[in-house]
Short mmCIF file of C-alpha atoms in Angstrom, two decimals:
data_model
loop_
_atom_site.label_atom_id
_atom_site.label_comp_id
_atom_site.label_asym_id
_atom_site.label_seq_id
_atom_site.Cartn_x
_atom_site.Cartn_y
_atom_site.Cartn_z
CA UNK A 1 96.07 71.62 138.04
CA UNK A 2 96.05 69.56 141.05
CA UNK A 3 99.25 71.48 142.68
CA UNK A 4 96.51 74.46 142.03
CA UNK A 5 93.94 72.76 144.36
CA UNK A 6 96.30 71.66 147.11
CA UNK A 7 98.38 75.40 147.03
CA UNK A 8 95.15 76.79 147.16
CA UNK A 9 94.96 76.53 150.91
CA UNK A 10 98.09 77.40 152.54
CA UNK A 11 98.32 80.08 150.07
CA UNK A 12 95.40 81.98 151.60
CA UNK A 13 96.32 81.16 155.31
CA UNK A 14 99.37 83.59 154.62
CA UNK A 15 98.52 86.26 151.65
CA UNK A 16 97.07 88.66 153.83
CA UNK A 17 99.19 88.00 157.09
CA UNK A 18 101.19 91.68 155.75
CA UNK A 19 97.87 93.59 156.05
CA UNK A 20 96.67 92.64 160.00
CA UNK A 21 97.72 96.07 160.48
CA UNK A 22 96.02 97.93 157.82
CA UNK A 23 92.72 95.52 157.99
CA UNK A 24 92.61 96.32 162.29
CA UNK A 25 92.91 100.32 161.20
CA UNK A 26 90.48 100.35 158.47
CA UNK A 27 87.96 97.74 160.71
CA UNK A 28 88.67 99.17 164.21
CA UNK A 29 89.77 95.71 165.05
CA UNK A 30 91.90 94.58 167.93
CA UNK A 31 94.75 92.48 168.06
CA UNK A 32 92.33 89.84 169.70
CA UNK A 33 89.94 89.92 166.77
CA UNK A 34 92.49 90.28 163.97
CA UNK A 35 93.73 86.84 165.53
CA UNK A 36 90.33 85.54 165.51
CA UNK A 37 90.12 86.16 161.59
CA UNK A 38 92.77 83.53 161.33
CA UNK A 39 91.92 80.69 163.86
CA UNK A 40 87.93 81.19 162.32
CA UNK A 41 90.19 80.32 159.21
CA UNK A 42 91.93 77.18 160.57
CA UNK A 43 89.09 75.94 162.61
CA UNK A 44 86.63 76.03 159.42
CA UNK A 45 89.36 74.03 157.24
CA UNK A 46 89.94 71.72 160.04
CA UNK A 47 86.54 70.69 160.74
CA UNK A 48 84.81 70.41 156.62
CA UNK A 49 88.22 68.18 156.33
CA UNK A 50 86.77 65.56 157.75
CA UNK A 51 83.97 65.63 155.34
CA UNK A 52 85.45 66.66 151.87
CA UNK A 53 86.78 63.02 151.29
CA UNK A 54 83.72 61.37 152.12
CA UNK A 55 81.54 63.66 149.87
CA UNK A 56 83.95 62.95 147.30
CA UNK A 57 83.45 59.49 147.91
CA UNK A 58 79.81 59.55 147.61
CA UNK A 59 79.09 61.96 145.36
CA UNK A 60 82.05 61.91 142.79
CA UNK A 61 85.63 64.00 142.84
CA UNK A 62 84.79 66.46 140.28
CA UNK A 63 81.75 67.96 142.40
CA UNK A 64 83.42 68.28 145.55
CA UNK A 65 86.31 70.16 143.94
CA UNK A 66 83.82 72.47 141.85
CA UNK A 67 81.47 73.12 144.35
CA UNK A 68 84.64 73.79 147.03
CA UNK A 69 86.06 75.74 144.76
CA UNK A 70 82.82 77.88 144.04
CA UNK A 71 82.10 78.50 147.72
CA UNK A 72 85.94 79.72 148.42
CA UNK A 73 85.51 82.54 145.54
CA UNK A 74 81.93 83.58 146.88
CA UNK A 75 83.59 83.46 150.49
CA UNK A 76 86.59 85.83 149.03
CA UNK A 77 84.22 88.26 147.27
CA UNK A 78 82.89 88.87 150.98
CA UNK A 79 85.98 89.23 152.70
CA UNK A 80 86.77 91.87 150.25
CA UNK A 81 83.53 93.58 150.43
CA UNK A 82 83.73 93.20 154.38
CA UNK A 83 83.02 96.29 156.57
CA UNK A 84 83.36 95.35 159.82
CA UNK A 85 85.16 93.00 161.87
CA UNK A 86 82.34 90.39 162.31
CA UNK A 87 81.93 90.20 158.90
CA UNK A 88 85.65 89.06 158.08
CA UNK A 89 85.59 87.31 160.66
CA UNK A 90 82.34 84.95 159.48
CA UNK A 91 83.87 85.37 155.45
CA UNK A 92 87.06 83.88 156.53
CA UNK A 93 85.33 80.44 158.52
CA UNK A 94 83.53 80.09 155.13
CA UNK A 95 86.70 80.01 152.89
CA UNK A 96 88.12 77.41 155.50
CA UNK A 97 85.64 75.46 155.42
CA UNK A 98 85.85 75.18 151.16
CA UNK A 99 89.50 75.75 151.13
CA UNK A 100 90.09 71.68 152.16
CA UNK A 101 88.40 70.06 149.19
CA UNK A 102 90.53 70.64 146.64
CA UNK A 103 93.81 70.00 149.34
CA UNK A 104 92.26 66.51 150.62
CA UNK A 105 90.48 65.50 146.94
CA UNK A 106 93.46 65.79 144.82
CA UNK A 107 95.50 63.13 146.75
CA UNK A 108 92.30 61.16 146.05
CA UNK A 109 92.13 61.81 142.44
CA UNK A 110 95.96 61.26 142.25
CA UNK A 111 95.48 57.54 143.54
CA UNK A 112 92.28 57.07 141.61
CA UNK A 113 94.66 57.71 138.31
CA UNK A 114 97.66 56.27 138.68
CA UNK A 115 99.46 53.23 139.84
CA UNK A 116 101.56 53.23 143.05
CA UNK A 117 104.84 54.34 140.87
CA UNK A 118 103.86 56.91 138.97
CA UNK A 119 100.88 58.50 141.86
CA UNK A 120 104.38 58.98 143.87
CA UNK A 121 106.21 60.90 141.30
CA UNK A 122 102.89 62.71 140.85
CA UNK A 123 102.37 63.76 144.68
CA UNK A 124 106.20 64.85 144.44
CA UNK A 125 105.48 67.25 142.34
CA UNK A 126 102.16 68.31 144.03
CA UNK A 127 104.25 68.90 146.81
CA UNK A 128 107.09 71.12 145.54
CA UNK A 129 103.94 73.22 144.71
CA UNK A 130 102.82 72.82 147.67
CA UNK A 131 105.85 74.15 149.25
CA UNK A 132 105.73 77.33 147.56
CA UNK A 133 102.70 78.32 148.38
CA UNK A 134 103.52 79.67 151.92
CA UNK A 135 106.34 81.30 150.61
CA UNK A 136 105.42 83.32 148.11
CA UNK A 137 102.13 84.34 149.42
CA UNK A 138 102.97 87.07 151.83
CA UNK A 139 105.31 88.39 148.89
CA UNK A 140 101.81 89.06 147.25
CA UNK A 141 100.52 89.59 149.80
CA UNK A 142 102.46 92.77 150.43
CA UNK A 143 102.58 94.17 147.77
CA UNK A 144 99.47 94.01 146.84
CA UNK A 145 98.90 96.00 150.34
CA UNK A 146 100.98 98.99 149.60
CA UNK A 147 99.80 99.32 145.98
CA UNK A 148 96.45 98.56 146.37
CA UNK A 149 95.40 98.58 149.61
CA UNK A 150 93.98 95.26 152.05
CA UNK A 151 90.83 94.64 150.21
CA UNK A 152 92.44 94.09 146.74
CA UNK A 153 94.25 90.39 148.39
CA UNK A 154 90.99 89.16 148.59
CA UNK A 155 90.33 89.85 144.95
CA UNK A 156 93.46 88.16 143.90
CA UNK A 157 91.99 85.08 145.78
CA UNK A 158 88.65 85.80 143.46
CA UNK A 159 90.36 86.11 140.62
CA UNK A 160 92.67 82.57 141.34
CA UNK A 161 89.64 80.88 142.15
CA UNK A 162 87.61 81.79 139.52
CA UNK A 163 90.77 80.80 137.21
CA UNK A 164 90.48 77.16 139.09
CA UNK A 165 87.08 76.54 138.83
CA UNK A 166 87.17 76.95 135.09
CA UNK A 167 90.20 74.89 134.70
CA UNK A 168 88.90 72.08 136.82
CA UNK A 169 85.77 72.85 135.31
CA UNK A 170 87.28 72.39 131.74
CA UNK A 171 90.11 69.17 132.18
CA UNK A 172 89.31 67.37 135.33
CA UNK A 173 87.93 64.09 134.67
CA UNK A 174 85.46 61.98 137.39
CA UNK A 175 87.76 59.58 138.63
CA UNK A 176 85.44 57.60 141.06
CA UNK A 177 84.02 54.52 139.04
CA UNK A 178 80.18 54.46 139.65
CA UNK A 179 80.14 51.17 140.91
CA UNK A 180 82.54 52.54 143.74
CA UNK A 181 80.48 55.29 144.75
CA UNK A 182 79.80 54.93 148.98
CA UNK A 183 76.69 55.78 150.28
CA UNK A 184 76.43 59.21 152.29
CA UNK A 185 74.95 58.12 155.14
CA UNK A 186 75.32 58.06 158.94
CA UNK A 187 75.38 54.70 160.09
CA UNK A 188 77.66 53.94 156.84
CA UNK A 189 79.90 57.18 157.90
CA UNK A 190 80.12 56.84 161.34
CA UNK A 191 81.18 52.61 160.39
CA UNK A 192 84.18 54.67 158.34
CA UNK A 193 84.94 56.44 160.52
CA UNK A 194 85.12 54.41 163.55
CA UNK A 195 87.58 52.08 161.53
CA UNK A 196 90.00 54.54 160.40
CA UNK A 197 90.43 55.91 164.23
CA UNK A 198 90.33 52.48 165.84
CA UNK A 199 93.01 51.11 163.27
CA UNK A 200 96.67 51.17 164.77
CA UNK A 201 98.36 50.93 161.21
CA UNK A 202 96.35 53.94 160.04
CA UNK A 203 97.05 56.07 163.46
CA UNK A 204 100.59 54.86 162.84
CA UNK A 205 100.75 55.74 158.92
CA UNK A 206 99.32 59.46 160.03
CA UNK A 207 101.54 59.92 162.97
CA UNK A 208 104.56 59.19 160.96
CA UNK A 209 104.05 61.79 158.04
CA UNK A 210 101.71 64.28 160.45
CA UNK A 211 104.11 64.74 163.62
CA UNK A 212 107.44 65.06 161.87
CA UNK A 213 106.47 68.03 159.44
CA UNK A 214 105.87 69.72 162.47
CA UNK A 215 109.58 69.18 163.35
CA UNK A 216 110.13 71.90 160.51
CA UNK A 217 106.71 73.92 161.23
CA UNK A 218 107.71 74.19 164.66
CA UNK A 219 110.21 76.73 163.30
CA UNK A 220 108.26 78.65 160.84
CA UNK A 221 105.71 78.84 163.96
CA UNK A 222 108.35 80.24 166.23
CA UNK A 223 110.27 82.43 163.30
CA UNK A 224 109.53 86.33 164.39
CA UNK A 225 111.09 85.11 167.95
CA UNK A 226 113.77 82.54 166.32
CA UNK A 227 114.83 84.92 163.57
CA UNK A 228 114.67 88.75 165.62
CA UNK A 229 115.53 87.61 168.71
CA UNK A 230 117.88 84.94 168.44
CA UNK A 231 119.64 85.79 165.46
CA UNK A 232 119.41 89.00 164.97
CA UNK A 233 117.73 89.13 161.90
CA UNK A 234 116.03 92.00 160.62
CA UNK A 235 112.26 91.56 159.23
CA UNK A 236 113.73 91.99 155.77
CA UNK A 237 116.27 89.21 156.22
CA UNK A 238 113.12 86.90 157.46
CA UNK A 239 113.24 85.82 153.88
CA UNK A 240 116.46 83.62 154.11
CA UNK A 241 114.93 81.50 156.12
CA UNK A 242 111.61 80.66 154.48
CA UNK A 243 113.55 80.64 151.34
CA UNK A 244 115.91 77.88 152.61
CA UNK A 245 113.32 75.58 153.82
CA UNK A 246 111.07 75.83 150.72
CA UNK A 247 114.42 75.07 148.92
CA UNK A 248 114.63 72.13 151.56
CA UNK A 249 110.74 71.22 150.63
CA UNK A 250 111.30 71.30 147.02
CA UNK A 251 114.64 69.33 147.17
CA UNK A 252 113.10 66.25 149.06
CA UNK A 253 110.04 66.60 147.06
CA UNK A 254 112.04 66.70 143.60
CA UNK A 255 114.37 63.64 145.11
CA UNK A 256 110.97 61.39 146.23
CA UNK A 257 109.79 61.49 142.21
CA UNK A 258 113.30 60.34 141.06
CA UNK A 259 113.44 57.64 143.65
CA UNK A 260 109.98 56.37 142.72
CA UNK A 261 110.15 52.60 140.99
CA UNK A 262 114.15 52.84 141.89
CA UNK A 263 113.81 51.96 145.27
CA UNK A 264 111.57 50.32 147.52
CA UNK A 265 108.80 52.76 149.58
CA UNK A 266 109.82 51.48 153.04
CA UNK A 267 114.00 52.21 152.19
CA UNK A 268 112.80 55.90 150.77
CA UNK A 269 110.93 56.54 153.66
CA UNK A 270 114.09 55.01 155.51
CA UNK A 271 116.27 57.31 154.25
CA UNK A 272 113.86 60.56 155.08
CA UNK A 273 114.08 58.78 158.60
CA UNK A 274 117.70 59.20 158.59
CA UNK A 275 118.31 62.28 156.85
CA UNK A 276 115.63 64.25 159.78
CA UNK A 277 117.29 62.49 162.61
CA UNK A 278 120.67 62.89 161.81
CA UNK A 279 120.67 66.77 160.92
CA UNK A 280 117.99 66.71 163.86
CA UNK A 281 121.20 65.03 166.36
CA UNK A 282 123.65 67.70 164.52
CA UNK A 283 121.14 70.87 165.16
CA UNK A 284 120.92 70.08 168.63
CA UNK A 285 124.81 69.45 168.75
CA UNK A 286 125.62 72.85 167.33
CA UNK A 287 122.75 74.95 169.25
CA UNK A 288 124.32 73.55 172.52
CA UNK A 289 127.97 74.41 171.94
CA UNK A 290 127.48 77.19 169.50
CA UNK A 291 126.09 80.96 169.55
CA UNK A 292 123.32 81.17 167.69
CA UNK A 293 123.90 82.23 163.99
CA UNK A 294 122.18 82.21 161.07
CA UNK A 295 125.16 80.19 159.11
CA UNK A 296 124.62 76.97 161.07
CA UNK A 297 120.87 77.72 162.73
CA UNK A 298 119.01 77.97 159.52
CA UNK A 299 120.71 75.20 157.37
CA UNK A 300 119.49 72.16 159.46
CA UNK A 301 115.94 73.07 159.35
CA UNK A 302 115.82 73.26 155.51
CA UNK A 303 117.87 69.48 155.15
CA UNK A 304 115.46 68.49 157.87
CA UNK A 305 112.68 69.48 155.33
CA UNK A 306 113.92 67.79 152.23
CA UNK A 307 113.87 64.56 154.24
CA UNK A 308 110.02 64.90 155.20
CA UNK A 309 109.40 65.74 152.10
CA UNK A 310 111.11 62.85 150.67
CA UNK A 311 109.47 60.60 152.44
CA UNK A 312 105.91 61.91 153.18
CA UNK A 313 104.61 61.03 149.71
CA UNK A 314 104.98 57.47 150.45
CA UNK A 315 103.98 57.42 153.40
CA UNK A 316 100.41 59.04 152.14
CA UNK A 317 100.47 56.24 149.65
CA UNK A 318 100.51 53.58 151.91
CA UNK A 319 97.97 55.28 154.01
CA UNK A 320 95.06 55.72 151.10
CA UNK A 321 95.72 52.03 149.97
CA UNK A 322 94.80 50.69 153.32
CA UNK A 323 91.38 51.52 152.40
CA UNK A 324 91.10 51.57 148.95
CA UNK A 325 87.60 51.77 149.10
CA UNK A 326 87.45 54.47 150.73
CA UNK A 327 90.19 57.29 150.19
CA UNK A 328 88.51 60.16 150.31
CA UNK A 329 87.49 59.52 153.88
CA UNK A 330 90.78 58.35 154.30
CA UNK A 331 92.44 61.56 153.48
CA UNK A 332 89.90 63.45 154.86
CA UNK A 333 91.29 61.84 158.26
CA UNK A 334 94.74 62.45 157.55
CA UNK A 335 94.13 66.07 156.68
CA UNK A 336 92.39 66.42 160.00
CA UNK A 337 94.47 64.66 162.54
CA UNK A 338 97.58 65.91 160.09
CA UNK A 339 95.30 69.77 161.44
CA UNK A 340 95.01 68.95 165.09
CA UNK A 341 98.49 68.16 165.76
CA UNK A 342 99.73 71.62 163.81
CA UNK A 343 97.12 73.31 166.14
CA UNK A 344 98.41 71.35 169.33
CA UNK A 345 102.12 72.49 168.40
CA UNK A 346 101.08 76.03 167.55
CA UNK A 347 99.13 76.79 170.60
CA UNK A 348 101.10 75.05 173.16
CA UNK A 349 104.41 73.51 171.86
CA UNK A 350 105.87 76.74 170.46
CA UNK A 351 104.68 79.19 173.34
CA UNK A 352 106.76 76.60 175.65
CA UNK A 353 110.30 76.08 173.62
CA UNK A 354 110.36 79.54 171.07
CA UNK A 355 112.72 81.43 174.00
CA UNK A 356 115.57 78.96 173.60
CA UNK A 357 117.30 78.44 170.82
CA UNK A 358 117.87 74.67 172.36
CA UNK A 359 114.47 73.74 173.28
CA UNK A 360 113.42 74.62 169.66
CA UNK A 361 116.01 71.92 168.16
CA UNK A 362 115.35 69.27 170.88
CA UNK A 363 111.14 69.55 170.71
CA UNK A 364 111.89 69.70 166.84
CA UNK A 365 114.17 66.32 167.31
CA UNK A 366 111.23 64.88 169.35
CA UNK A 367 108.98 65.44 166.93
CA UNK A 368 110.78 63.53 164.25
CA UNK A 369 111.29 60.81 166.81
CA UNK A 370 107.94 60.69 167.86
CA UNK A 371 107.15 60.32 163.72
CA UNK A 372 109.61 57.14 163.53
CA UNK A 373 108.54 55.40 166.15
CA UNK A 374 104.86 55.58 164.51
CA UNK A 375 107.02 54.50 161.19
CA UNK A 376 108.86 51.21 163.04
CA UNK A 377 105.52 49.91 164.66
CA UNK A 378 103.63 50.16 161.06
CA UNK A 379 106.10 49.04 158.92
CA UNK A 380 105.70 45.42 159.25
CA UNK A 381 102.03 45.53 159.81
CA UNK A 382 101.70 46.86 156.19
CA UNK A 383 100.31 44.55 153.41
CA UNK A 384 102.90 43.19 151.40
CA UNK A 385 105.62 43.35 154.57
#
């Protein structure tokens, strides 16, 4: 249920990514605008990020998620009933903005439940779900398209929704304790706030799990270039490569659960460390003294994946019990900062190193870098160090 609410997301980011073409025909829409039905997307999930948690934190978990999940399925019906441009274009902020709560609430609801041990085998699993998500949804996606035409992938996202809101509505308990309930107020928010972005060991925490997934997104950003021009790859061999790194997701995810209550957090998120920047050291080593080729350009970016995903469900741990009073608003943050960084490496990172093959694996080995040196600042700063 709670892989439902975080897949919910990143699954409609991509499902109708097969139809810009159709949708521009059918709308008259321009490239410019088609684009703009996406970023209205991105910009709407960034911004209500920062504010799911701290609803959820005033007003309960379970109304958040309902209420979220209400608007997204109201928001789909009118991106399938759209007929013009504008329209999509205002539809598709609105399921952004509702899209978030069930993403940044279940990692609450998770921690609200369970003890450190088992909330880590339990956000491993979210996040093998997770990982699917963008993988199988332009599948869907395009299918869906040829059968059925553009309109009928917002309907699926109706019908899912609707299917979440009465299973949430049905089995998800309230998890927030009355007496913990935090007033939703300004001065009160803005206090939050201010302490969550002033604290080093929380910047630290979200730089460390934040900046290195973008080591891996970096690709998946870059992959009509990376794939077609570099490798060769036809469009209908694109699906190696996402299938490989959401093999690579699922692996770490799968290994963080088994590790849980074995080992200590700080060696499992030690041993992410080690696994990103040593296949990050060999992907650089073989781009500079090899051709590029799928056989050894495709591999290192999915065993770079299983180690973020191994470690990033600790590392969210840590960050919610830092303030334990607040963790909605604390994962709100995350989500958010997590947001601008994928925007700041999508809209100026990627333009600047997708053309070479080598400046892809060395801003993808900064990137993991840049994560561990958030990682060895925090790590003893952390309670319990």
């Amino acid at each position: 249920m709670l892989a439902g609410l975080s897949m919910l997301g990143p699954f409609s980011i991509d499902t109708y990514l097969p139809a810009f073409t159709g949708i521009a025909a059918s709308l008259s829409a321009t490239p410019v605008q088609m684009q703009q039905t996406l970023s209205a997307y991105l910009f709407g999930f960034a911004a209500m990020n920062l504010f799911h948690g701290s609803l959820a934190d005033a007003f309960g978990r379970r109304p958040v998620v309902l209420t979220g999940i209400a608007v997204f399925a109201l928001a789909s019906v009118g991106c399938a009933m759209s007929t013009s441009i504008g329209a999509l274009i205002g539809f598709r902020a609105l399921q952004g903005l509702a899209a978030g709560a069930g993403m940044v609430v279940s990692r609450v609801i998770v921690r609200d439940l369970f003890p450190p041990v088992e909330a880590q085998r339990m956000l491993s699993q979210v996040t093998i779900w997770f990982g699917i998500a963008p993988a199988v949804a332009p599948l869907f996606g395009g299918i869906l398209f040829d059968w059925l035409g553009w309109h009928s992938i917002f309907w699926l996202l109706v019908v899912i929704a609707c299917v979440l809101w009465l299973v949430n509505w049905r089995w998800l308990p309230e998890t927030l304790a009355p007496e913990k309930a935090q007033p939703f107020h300004p001065g009160p928010l803005l206090r939050g706030y201010a302490q969550m972005v002033s604290s080093g060991r929380f910047l630290a925490l979200s730089m460390a799990s934040g900046i290195p997934f973008n080591g891996m997104f970096l690709y998946v950003l870059s992959a009509p270039v990376f794939l077609g021009e570099h490798l060769q790859l036809a469009p209908t061999q694109f699906f190696w490569f996402f299938l490989c790194t959401v093999s690579g997701v699922m692996s770490g995810a799968w290994a963080s659960g088994r590790l849980a209550g074995r080992v200590t957090p700080r060696t499992q998120v030690r041993w992410g460390y080690r696994v990103m920047m040593g296949i990050g050291v060999v992907n650089v080593a073989l781009t500079a003294l090899l051709p590029p080729h799928p056989a050894w350009a495709i591999v290192p970016v999915a065993i770079y994946a299983a180690g973020w995903s191994m470690m990033t469900p600790v590392v969210t741990l840590l960050l919610l019990d830092l303030v334990p009073e607040r963790r909605g608003m604390a994962s709100s943050v995350q989500s958010s900062l997590g947001s601008v960084a994928n925007g700041l490496v999508a809209g100026v990172l990627a333009p600047l190193v997708m053309h070479s093959p080598l400046a892809l694996a060395l801003a993808s080995l900064a990137l993991g870098a840049t994560g561990l040196l958030g990682w060895t600042w925090v790590k003893r700063r952390l309670p319990g160090a």
